[in-house]
Short mmCIF file of C-alpha atoms in Angstrom, two decimals:
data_model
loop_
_atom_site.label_atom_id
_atom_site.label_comp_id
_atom_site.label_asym_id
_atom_site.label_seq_id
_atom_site.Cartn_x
_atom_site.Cartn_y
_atom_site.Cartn_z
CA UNK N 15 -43.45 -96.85 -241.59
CA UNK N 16 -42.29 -100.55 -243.24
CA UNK N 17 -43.61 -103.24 -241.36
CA UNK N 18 -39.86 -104.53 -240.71
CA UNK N 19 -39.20 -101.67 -238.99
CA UNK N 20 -41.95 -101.43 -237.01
CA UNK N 21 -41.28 -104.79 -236.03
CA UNK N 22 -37.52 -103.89 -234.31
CA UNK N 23 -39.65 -100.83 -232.69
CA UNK N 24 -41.35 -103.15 -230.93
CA UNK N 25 -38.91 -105.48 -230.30
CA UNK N 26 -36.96 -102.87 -228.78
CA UNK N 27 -39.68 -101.53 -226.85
CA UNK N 28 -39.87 -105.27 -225.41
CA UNK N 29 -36.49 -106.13 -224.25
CA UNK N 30 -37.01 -102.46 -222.50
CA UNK N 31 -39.58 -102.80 -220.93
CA UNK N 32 -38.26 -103.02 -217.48
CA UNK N 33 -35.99 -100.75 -217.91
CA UNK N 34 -36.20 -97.06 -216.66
CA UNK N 35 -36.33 -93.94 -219.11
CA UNK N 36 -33.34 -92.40 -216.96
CA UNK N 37 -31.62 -95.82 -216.97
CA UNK N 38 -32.36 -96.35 -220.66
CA UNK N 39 -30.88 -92.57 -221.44
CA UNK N 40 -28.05 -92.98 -219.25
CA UNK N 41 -26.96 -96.54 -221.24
CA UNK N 42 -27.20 -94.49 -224.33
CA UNK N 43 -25.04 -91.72 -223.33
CA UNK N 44 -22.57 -93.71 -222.26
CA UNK N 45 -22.52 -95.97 -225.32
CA UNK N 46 -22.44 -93.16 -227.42
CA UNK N 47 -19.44 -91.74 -225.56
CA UNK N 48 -18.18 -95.44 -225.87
CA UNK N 49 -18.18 -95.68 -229.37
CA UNK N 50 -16.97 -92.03 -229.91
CA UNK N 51 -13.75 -92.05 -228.22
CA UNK N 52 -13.07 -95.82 -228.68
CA UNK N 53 -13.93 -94.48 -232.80
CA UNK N 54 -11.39 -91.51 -232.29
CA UNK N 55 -8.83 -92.87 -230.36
CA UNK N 56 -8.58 -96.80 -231.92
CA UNK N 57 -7.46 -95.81 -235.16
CA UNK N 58 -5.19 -93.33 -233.94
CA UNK N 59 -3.67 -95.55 -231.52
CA UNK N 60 -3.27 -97.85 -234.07
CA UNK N 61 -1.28 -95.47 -236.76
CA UNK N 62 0.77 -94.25 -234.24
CA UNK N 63 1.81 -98.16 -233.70
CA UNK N 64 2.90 -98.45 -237.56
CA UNK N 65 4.20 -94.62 -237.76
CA UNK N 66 7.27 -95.47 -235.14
CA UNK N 67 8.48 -99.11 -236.25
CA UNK N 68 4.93 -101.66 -235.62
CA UNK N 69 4.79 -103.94 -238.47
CA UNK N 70 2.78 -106.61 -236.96
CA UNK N 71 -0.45 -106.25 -239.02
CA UNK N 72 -1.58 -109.89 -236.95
CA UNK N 73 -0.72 -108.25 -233.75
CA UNK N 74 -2.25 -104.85 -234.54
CA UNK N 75 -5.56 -106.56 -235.32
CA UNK N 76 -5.62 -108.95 -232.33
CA UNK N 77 -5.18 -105.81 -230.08
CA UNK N 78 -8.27 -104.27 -231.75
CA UNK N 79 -10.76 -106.96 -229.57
CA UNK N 80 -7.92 -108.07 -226.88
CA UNK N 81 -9.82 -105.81 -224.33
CA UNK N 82 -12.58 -108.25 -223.77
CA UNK N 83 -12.06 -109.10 -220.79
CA UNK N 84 -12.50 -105.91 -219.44
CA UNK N 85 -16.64 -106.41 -220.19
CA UNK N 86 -16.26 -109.09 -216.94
CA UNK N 87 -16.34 -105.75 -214.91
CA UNK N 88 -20.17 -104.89 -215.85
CA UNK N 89 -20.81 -108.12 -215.95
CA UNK N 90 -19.67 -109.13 -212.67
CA UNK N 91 -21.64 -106.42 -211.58
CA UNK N 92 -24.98 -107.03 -213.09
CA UNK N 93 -24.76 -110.33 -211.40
CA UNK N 94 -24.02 -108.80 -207.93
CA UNK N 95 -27.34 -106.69 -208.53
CA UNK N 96 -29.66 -109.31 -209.87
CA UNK N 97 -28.56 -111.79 -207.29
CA UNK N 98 -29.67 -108.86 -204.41
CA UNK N 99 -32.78 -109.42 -206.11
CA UNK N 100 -33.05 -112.71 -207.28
CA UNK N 101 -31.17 -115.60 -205.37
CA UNK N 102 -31.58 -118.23 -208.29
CA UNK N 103 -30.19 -115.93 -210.50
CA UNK N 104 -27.76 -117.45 -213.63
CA UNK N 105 -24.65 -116.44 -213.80
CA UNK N 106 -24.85 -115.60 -217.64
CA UNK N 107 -27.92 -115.01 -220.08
CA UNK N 108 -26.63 -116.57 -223.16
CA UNK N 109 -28.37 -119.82 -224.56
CA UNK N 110 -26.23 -121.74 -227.09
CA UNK N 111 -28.10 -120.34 -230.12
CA UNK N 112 -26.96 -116.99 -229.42
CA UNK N 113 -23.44 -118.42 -228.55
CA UNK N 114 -22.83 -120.25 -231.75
CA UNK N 115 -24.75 -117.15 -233.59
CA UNK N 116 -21.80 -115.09 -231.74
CA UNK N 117 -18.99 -117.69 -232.34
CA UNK N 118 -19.71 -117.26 -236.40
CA UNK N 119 -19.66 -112.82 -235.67
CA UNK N 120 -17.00 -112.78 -233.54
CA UNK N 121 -14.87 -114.71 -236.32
CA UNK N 122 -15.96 -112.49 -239.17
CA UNK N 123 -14.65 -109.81 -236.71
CA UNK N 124 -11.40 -111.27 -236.48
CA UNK N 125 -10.96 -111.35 -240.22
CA UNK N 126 -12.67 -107.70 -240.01
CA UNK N 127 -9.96 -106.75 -237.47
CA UNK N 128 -7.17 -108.24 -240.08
CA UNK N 129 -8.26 -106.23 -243.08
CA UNK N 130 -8.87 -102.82 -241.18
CA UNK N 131 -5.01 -103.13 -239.71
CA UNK N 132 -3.28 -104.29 -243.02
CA UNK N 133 -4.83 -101.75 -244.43
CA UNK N 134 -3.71 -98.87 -242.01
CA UNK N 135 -0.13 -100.19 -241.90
CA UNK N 136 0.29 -98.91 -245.72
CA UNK N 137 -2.02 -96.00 -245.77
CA UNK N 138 -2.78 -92.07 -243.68
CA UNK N 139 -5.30 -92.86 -240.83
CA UNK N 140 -7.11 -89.65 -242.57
CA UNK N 141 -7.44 -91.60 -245.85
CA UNK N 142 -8.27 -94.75 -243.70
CA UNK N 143 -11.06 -92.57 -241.92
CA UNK N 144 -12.35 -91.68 -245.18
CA UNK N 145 -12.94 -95.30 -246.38
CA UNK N 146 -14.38 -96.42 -243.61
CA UNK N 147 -16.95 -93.90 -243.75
CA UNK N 148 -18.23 -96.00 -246.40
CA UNK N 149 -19.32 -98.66 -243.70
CA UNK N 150 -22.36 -96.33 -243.43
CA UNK N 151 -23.33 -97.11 -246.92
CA UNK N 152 -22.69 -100.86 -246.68
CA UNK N 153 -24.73 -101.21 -243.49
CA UNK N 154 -27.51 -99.49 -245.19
CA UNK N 155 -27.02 -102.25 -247.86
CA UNK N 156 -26.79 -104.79 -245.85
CA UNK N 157 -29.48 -103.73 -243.45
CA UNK N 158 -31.95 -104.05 -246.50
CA UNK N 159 -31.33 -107.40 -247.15
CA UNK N 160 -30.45 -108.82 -243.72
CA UNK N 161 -33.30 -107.33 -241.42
CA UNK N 162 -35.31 -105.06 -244.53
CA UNK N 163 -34.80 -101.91 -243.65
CA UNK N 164 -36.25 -100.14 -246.43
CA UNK N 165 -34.21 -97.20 -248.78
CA UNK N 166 -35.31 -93.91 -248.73
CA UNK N 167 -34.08 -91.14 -251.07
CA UNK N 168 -31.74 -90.04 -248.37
CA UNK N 169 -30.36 -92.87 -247.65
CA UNK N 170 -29.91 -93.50 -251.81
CA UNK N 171 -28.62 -90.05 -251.81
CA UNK N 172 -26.15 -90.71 -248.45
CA UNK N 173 -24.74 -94.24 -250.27
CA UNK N 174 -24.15 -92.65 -253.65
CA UNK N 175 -21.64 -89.80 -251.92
CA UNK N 176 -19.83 -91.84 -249.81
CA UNK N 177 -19.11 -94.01 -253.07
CA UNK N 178 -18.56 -91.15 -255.26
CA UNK N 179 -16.45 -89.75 -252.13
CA UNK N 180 -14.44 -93.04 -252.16
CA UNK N 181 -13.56 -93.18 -255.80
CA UNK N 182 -12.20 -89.69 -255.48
CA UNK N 183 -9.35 -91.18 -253.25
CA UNK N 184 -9.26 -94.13 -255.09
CA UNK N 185 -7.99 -92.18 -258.38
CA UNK N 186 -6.37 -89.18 -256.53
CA UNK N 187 -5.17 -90.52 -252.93
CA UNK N 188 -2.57 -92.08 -253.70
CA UNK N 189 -0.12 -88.70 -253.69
CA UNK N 190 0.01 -88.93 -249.96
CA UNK N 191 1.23 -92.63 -249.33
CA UNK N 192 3.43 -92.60 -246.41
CA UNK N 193 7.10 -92.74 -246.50
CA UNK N 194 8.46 -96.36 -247.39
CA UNK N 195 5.45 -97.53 -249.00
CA UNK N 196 5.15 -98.30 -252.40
CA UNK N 197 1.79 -97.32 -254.76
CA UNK N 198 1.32 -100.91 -254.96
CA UNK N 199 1.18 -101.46 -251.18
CA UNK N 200 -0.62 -98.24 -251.24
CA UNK N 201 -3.66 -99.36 -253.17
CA UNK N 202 -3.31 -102.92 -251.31
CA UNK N 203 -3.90 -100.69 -248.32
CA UNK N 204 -6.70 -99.00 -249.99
CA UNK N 205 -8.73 -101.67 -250.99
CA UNK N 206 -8.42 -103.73 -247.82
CA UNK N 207 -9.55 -100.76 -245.67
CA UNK N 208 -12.60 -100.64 -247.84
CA UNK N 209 -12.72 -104.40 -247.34
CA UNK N 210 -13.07 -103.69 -243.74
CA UNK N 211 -15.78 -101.31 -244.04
CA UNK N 212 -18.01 -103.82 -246.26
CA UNK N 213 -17.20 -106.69 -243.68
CA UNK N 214 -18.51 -104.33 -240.51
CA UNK N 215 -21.19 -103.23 -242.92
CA UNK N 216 -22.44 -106.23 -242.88
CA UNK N 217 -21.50 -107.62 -239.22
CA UNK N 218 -23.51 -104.69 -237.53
CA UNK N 219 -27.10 -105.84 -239.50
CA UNK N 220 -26.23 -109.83 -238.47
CA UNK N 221 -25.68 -108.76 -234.60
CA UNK N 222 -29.00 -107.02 -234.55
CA UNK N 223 -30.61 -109.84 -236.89
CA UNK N 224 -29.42 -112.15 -233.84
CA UNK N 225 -31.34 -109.78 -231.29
CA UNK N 226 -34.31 -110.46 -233.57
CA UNK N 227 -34.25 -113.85 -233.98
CA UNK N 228 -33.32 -114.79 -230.32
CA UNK N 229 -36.38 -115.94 -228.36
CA UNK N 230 -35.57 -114.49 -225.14
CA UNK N 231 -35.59 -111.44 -223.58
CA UNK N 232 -32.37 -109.29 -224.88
CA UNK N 233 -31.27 -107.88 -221.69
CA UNK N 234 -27.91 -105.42 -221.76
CA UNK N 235 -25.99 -107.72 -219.71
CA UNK N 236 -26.93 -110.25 -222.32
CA UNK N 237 -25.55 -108.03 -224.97
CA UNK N 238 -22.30 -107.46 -222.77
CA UNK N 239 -22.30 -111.29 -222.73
CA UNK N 240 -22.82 -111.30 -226.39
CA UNK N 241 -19.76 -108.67 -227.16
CA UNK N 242 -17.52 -110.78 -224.58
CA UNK N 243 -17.96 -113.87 -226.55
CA UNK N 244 -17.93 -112.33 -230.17
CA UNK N 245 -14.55 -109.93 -228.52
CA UNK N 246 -13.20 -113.77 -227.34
CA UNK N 247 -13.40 -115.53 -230.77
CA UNK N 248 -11.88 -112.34 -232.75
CA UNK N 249 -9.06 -112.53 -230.24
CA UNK N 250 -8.51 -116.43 -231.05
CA UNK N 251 -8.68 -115.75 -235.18
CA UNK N 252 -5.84 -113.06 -234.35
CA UNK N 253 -4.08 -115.13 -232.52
CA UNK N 254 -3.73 -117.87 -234.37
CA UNK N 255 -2.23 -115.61 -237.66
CA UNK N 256 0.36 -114.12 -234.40
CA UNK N 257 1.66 -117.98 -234.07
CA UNK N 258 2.02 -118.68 -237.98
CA UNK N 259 3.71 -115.52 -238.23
CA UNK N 260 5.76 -115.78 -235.24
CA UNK N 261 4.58 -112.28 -234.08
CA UNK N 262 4.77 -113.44 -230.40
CA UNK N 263 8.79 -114.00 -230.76
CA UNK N 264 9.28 -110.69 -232.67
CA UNK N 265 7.42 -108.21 -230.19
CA UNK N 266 10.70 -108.09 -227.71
CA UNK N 267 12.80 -107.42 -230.66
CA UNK N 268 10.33 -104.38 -232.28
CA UNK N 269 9.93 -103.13 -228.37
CA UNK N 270 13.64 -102.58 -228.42
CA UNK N 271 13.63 -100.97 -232.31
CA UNK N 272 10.38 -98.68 -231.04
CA UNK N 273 10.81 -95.27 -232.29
CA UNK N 274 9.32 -94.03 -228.93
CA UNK N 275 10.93 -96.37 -227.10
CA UNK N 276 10.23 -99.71 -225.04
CA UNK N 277 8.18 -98.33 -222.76
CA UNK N 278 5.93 -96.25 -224.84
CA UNK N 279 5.99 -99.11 -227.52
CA UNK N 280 3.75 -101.25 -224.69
CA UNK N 281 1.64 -98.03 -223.39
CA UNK N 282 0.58 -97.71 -226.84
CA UNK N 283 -0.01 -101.50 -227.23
CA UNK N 284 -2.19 -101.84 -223.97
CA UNK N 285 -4.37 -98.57 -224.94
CA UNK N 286 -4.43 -99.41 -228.49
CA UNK N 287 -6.62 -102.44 -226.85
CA UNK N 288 -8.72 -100.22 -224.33
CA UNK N 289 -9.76 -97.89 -226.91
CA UNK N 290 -10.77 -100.74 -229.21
CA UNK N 291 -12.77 -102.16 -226.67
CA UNK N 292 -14.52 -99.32 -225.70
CA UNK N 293 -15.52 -98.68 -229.58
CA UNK N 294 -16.95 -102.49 -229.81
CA UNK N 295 -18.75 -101.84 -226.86
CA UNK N 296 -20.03 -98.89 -227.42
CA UNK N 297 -20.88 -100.14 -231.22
CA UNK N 298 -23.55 -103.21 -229.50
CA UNK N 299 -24.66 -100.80 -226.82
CA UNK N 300 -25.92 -98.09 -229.28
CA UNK N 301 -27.08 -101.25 -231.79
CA UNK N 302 -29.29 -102.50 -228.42
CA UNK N 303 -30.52 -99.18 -226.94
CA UNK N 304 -31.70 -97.44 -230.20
CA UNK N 305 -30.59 -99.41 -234.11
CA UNK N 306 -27.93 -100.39 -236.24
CA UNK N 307 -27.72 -96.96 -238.09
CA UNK N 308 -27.50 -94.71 -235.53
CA UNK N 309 -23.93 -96.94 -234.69
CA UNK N 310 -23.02 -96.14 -238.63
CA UNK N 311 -23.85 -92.65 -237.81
CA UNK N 312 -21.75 -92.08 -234.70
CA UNK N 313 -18.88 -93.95 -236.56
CA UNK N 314 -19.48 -91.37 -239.56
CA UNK N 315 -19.81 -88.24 -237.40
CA UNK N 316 -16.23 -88.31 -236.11
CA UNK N 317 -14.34 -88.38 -239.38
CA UNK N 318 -13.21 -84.60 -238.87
CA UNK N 319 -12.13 -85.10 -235.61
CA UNK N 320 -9.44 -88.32 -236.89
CA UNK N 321 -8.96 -86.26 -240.33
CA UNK N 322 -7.49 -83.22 -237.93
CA UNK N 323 -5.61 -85.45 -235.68
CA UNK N 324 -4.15 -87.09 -238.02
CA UNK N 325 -3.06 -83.91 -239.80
CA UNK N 326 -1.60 -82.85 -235.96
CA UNK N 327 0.19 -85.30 -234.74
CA UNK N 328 1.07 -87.16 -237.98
CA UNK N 329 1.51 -84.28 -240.15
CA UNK N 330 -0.40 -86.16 -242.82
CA UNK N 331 -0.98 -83.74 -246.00
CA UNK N 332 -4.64 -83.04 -245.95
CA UNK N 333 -4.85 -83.01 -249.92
CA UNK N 334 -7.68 -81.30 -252.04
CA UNK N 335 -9.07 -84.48 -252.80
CA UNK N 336 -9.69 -85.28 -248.84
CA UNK N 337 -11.51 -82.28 -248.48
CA UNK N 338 -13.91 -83.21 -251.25
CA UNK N 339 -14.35 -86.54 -249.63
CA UNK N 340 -14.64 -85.13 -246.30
CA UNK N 341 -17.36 -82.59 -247.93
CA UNK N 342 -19.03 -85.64 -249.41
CA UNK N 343 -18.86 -88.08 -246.33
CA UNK N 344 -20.91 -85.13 -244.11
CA UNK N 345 -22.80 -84.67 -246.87
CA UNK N 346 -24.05 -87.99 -246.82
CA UNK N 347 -24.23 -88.30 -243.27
CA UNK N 348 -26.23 -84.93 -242.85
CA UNK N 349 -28.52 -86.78 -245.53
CA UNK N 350 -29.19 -89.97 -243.69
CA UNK N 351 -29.36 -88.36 -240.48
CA UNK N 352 -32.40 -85.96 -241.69
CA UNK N 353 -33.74 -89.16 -243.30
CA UNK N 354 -33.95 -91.18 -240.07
CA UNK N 355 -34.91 -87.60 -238.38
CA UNK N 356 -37.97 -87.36 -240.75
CA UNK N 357 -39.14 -91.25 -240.42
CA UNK N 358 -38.61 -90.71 -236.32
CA UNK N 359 -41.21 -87.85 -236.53
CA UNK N 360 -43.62 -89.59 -239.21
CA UNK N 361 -43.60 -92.92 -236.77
CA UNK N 362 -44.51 -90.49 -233.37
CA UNK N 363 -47.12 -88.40 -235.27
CA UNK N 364 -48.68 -92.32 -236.78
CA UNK N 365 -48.25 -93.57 -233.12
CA UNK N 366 -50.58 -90.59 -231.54
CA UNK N 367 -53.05 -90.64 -234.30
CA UNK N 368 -53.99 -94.52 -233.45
CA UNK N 369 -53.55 -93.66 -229.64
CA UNK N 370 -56.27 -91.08 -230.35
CA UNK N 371 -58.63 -93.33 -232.55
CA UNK N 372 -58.16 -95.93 -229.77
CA UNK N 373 -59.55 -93.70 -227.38
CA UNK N 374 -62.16 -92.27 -229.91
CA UNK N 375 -63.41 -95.66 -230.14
#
């Protein structure tokens, strides 16, 4: 449909080319799955960590990429399997101009990391859902100016509810703030989380500007490698605010304070970084197999399912006002998602119509 577009199609269609159509679907369920329970379960994870007695915003957000290494399992793999075929194979895929292009993403996700968990120390993870549903609209943004993907009315329509949706709990949220938090900590909170959603919003178009602009062959090990080295440098930016703050010195002392005690104070820290990991993962994955806004949409689809556990096992009030933005948010997403439904279906029916006049001819 736009030429830009058109131009990741085949791009995509490229760096698949050896792969199988049962490989290819199989990548993209499990991506998907990825990035829906790592989407579910990180946030979660991470409110339960301030609702007991976390107040380690540094060490909150270094846990959210702190699960990189686990991407060394794949990866060790895929080397196994190409060396079976391949003797000479490298041992990694990544030239340096994707590794300093990854260096610069994986910081930004650092300071990405740092916003999102400030912000969820002072506010519901329902509300937090909420604003970070507005990521959608912000990659669509972003996605037009980065790698011009054109607007359509549904996507206009989509952007303009999730910001109506967010104002709503910007002038009525602020009636649920937890206990011990101030309104001015509460809108701190607030506007941070929304900070976070920009900042992805705009990370997610950059990674798969870097597929575009990265003469070679993009390869899913290569976007493991990629998420390894962007997980790495997020972990370093997080770790460096730990040692200013002393965070490292304090976690024995909080351990012992832990509302759920010592024990469950690690558990939770240790799958607070699993689940993270998974949703990064999963996030690249979906990015590589299919596009950037079918990663928003996934992320966007799962609000209800935080919104009710957050209602369940944090007895957060579910206020009038989140039920409008919920309302709005689906709205939006049910928009977009018949948007990209409709330009799928115009693409196919263009594609056949030129395989027929090819054959004509």
């Amino acid at each position: 449909m736009e030429a830009s577009k058109l131009q990741q199609n085949n791009n995509n269609s490229s760096k698949n080319e050896h792969m199988s159509k049962t490989l290819k679907k199989t990548l993209i369920i499990l991506n998907c799955f990825l990035l829906a329970i790592g989407n579910t379960g990180g946030p979660l994870l991470s409110r339960l960590y301030f609702q007991y007695g976390g107040h380690r915003q540094w060490l909150s957000s270094c846990l959210e990429t702190a699960g990189w290494p686990i991407i060394f399992i794949p990866l060790i793999i895929s080397y196994y399997y190409r060396r079976k075929t391949d003797s000479f194979a490298k041992p990694y895929l990544i030239t340096p101009r994707i590794f300093i292009a990854c260096v610069v993403l994986g910081l930004l996700t650092g300071l990405d990391d740092f916003l999102y968990a400030y912000g969820l120390a002072f506010i519901p993870v329902s509300t937090s859902a909420l604003l970070i549903s507005t990521q959608l609209a912000f990659t669509a943004f972003f996605a037009y100016i980065i790698v011009k993907q054109k607007f359509t009315p549904f996507s206009i329509n989509a952007v303009a509810l999730l910001t109506v949706g967010a104002v709503i709990l910007g002038l009525h949220g602020s009636k649920d703030r937890p206990a011990n938090v101030t309104k001015g900590k509460y809108f701190m909170g607030f506007f941070l989380t929304l900070g976070a959603a920009a900042l992805y919003g705009f990370v997610l178009p950059m990674i798969e500007l870097t597929y575009l602009k990265a003469k070679q062959a993009i390869t899913y090990t290569l976007v493991m490698e990629m998420q390894l080295v962007m997980g790495f440098f997020a972990t370093v930016f997080c770790t460096v605010g730990m040692l200013i703050n002393s965070d490292f010195q304090a976690i024995p002392k909080e351990a012992s304070a832990y509302g759920l005690g010592p024990v469950r104070y690690y558990t939770v820290l240790v799958w607070q970084a699993i689940f993270w990991q998974f949703f990064f993962l999963g996030a690249v994955g979906v990015i590589f197999c299919v596009h950037t806004l079918l990663a928003g949409i996934i992320i966007a689809v799962f609000i209800p399912v935080i919104e009710v556990f957050g209602v369940i096992f944090f007895h957060e009030n579910f206020s009038s006002e989140k039920g409008v933005a919920l309302v709005l948010s689906l709205w939006g997403l049910a928009s977009y998602s018949y948007g990209e439904y409709r330009e799928a279906k115009e693409k196919e029916a263009a594609k056949r119509a030129k395989d027929m006049e090819a054959q004509t001819v």
